[in-house]
Amino acid sequence: MRAPLPLRVRLVALVALVFIAAPLLSLLWRVPWPRLVDLLASDVVTDALLLSLVTSLAAAVVALSLGIPLALSLARMNGFVASFVRAVIVLPMILPPVVGGAALLFAFGRNGLVGSVVSDLTGLVVPYTLTGVIVANTFVALPFVVLTIEGALRAIDPRFELAAATLGANEARVIFRVVLPMVRPALIAGGFLGWARALGEFGATITFAGNIQGKTQTLPLAVFVALETDREAALAMSVVLISVSLLVLVSLRDRWWPVR
């Protein structure tokens, strides 16, 4: 049993808890619950909600498709190379979102480093389109996927892989039949975290894809606009985003509240 904390420490802890909980409780207190269904049924909200679900799920799938191979590679790196690659992966998590959007614009814009080549070869323009929203969402979701899976991969005893290889399994079979099944919880957790991060993305999306209703306006962007025009609608959409966050938290409850 741990020793009790001093009263001053407990009081500061209480202040910190109130500081976090008070804004969320205040928002929920102001929600017009009797009109919630009607508010969520408006064209602006339904367009934003549908677009958010489509783009965030697409981003989660892309992030998993790219993140699993990257996590597998990173888990096998050591020393400076591993530290450098991990730092690059973490960077989108700590960049100001608008800077991330600007970086995407200079990379994948019509005159960008990659975008100009893609545009010349295929005629595809990424910014200010649905594809641009998915790209922005994937950019911010990918680090969560990679780091979650990498941590689980590093925890695997390498003797399992060696045993499978000794029994005649090739590299692909070892990965798909031994390694990935062992980290299935991390795959699910990474997918959920990436999806939730993509669903809540704002800064990179508005900078790279714009804020066009029915085309690139996701739920967070619609909340931003509604705060100036219809605060009740903004509160209703905020409830949806909070609900998604709670869903992810409950889905990953074993990571936050481990059974002892």
Short mmCIF file of C-alpha atoms in Angstrom, two decimals, residues 125-255:
data_model
loop_
_atom_site.label_atom_id
_atom_site.label_comp_id
_atom_site.label_asym_id
_atom_site.label_seq_id
_atom_site.Cartn_x
_atom_site.Cartn_y
_atom_site.Cartn_z
CA VAL A 125 -5.25 17.62 -58.16
CA VAL A 126 -5.18 16.77 -54.46
CA PRO A 127 -5.67 20.05 -52.52
CA TYR A 128 -9.20 21.32 -51.85
CA THR A 129 -10.76 17.97 -52.77
CA LEU A 130 -12.10 14.93 -50.93
CA THR A 131 -8.78 13.24 -51.60
CA GLY A 132 -7.05 16.18 -49.93
CA VAL A 133 -9.11 15.63 -46.78
CA ILE A 134 -8.07 11.96 -46.70
CA VAL A 135 -4.42 12.89 -47.24
CA ALA A 136 -4.52 15.44 -44.39
CA ASN A 137 -6.27 12.98 -42.09
CA THR A 138 -3.78 10.23 -42.92
CA PHE A 139 -0.87 12.58 -42.25
CA VAL A 140 -1.99 13.18 -38.66
CA ALA A 141 -3.27 9.64 -38.01
CA LEU A 142 -0.25 7.68 -39.26
CA PRO A 143 2.06 8.41 -36.28
CA PHE A 144 -0.52 7.05 -33.81
CA VAL A 145 -0.83 3.85 -35.81
CA VAL A 146 2.92 3.33 -36.22
CA LEU A 147 3.93 4.04 -32.62
CA THR A 148 1.15 1.89 -31.15
CA ILE A 149 2.07 -1.10 -33.31
CA GLU A 150 5.82 -0.62 -32.96
CA GLY A 151 5.62 -0.77 -29.18
CA ALA A 152 3.79 -4.09 -29.36
CA LEU A 153 6.21 -5.48 -31.93
CA ARG A 154 9.23 -4.66 -29.76
CA ALA A 155 7.61 -6.55 -26.87
CA ILE A 156 7.48 -9.82 -28.85
CA ASP A 157 10.09 -12.38 -27.92
CA PRO A 158 12.22 -12.84 -31.08
CA ARG A 159 12.45 -16.56 -30.32
CA PHE A 160 8.93 -17.00 -31.71
CA GLU A 161 10.10 -15.73 -35.10
CA LEU A 162 13.26 -17.83 -34.96
CA ALA A 163 11.23 -20.93 -34.10
CA ALA A 164 8.88 -20.37 -37.03
CA ALA A 165 11.80 -19.82 -39.40
CA THR A 166 13.48 -22.97 -38.10
CA LEU A 167 10.32 -24.93 -38.91
CA GLY A 168 10.55 -23.79 -42.51
CA ALA A 169 8.33 -20.68 -42.61
CA ASN A 170 9.51 -17.99 -45.02
CA GLU A 171 9.67 -14.31 -44.04
CA ALA A 172 6.16 -13.47 -45.27
CA ARG A 173 4.64 -16.45 -43.48
CA VAL A 174 6.42 -15.53 -40.24
CA ILE A 175 5.00 -12.00 -40.43
CA PHE A 176 1.43 -12.93 -41.37
CA ARG A 177 1.07 -16.15 -39.36
CA VAL A 178 3.17 -15.40 -36.28
CA VAL A 179 4.00 -11.71 -35.77
CA LEU A 180 0.82 -9.88 -36.77
CA PRO A 181 -1.58 -12.27 -34.93
CA MET A 182 0.46 -11.68 -31.78
CA VAL A 183 0.00 -7.91 -32.02
CA ARG A 184 -3.67 -7.98 -33.07
CA PRO A 185 -4.76 -5.89 -30.03
CA ALA A 186 -2.21 -3.23 -31.01
CA LEU A 187 -3.47 -3.27 -34.60
CA ILE A 188 -7.01 -2.66 -33.36
CA ALA A 189 -5.87 0.01 -30.89
CA GLY A 190 -3.77 1.77 -33.53
CA GLY A 191 -6.66 1.71 -35.98
CA PHE A 192 -9.05 3.19 -33.42
CA LEU A 193 -6.59 5.88 -32.35
CA GLY A 194 -5.81 6.79 -35.96
CA TRP A 195 -9.50 6.95 -36.83
CA ALA A 196 -10.33 9.15 -33.83
CA ARG A 197 -7.41 11.47 -34.62
CA ALA A 198 -8.48 11.72 -38.25
CA LEU A 199 -12.10 12.40 -37.29
CA GLY A 200 -11.06 15.30 -35.06
CA GLU A 201 -8.49 16.86 -37.40
CA PHE A 202 -8.96 20.59 -38.06
CA GLY A 203 -5.84 22.65 -38.81
CA ALA A 204 -4.20 20.53 -41.52
CA THR A 205 -7.56 19.91 -43.19
CA ILE A 206 -8.65 23.53 -43.43
CA THR A 207 -5.20 24.58 -44.67
CA PHE A 208 -4.72 21.81 -47.23
CA ALA A 209 -8.29 20.90 -48.24
CA GLY A 210 -10.30 24.03 -47.47
CA ASN A 211 -13.71 24.35 -45.86
CA ILE A 212 -16.25 23.72 -48.62
CA GLN A 213 -19.64 22.45 -47.44
CA GLY A 214 -20.48 19.06 -48.87
CA LYS A 215 -17.01 18.72 -50.40
CA THR A 216 -14.28 19.21 -47.81
CA GLN A 217 -16.10 20.50 -44.71
CA THR A 218 -15.66 17.89 -42.00
CA LEU A 219 -17.37 17.94 -38.61
CA PRO A 220 -14.67 19.96 -36.77
CA LEU A 221 -14.73 22.57 -39.56
CA ALA A 222 -18.52 22.71 -39.40
CA VAL A 223 -18.31 23.28 -35.63
CA PHE A 224 -15.89 26.15 -36.23
CA VAL A 225 -18.29 27.82 -38.68
CA ALA A 226 -21.37 27.13 -36.56
CA LEU A 227 -19.84 28.82 -33.52
CA GLU A 228 -20.29 32.10 -35.42
CA THR A 229 -23.70 31.37 -36.95
CA ASP A 230 -25.56 28.70 -34.96
CA ARG A 231 -24.16 27.83 -31.55
CA GLU A 232 -26.79 25.20 -30.84
CA ALA A 233 -25.72 23.29 -33.96
CA ALA A 234 -22.09 23.67 -32.89
CA LEU A 235 -22.95 22.16 -29.50
CA ALA A 236 -24.83 19.28 -31.15
CA MET A 237 -21.87 18.46 -33.40
CA SER A 238 -19.52 18.73 -30.43
CA VAL A 239 -21.57 16.04 -28.68
CA VAL A 240 -20.96 13.73 -31.65
CA LEU A 241 -17.19 14.29 -31.47
CA ILE A 242 -17.14 13.80 -27.69
CA SER A 243 -19.14 10.59 -28.10
CA VAL A 244 -16.59 9.27 -30.58
CA SER A 245 -13.78 10.09 -28.16
CA LEU A 246 -15.58 8.22 -25.37
CA LEU A 247 -16.17 5.28 -27.72
CA VAL A 248 -12.45 5.06 -28.46
CA LEU A 249 -11.60 5.40 -24.74
CA VAL A 250 -13.99 2.58 -23.84
CA SER A 251 -12.68 0.42 -26.69
CA LEU A 252 -9.13 0.87 -25.38
CA ARG A 253 -10.06 0.66 -21.70
CA ASP A 254 -7.63 -2.21 -21.08
CA ARG A 255 -4.76 0.08 -22.08
#
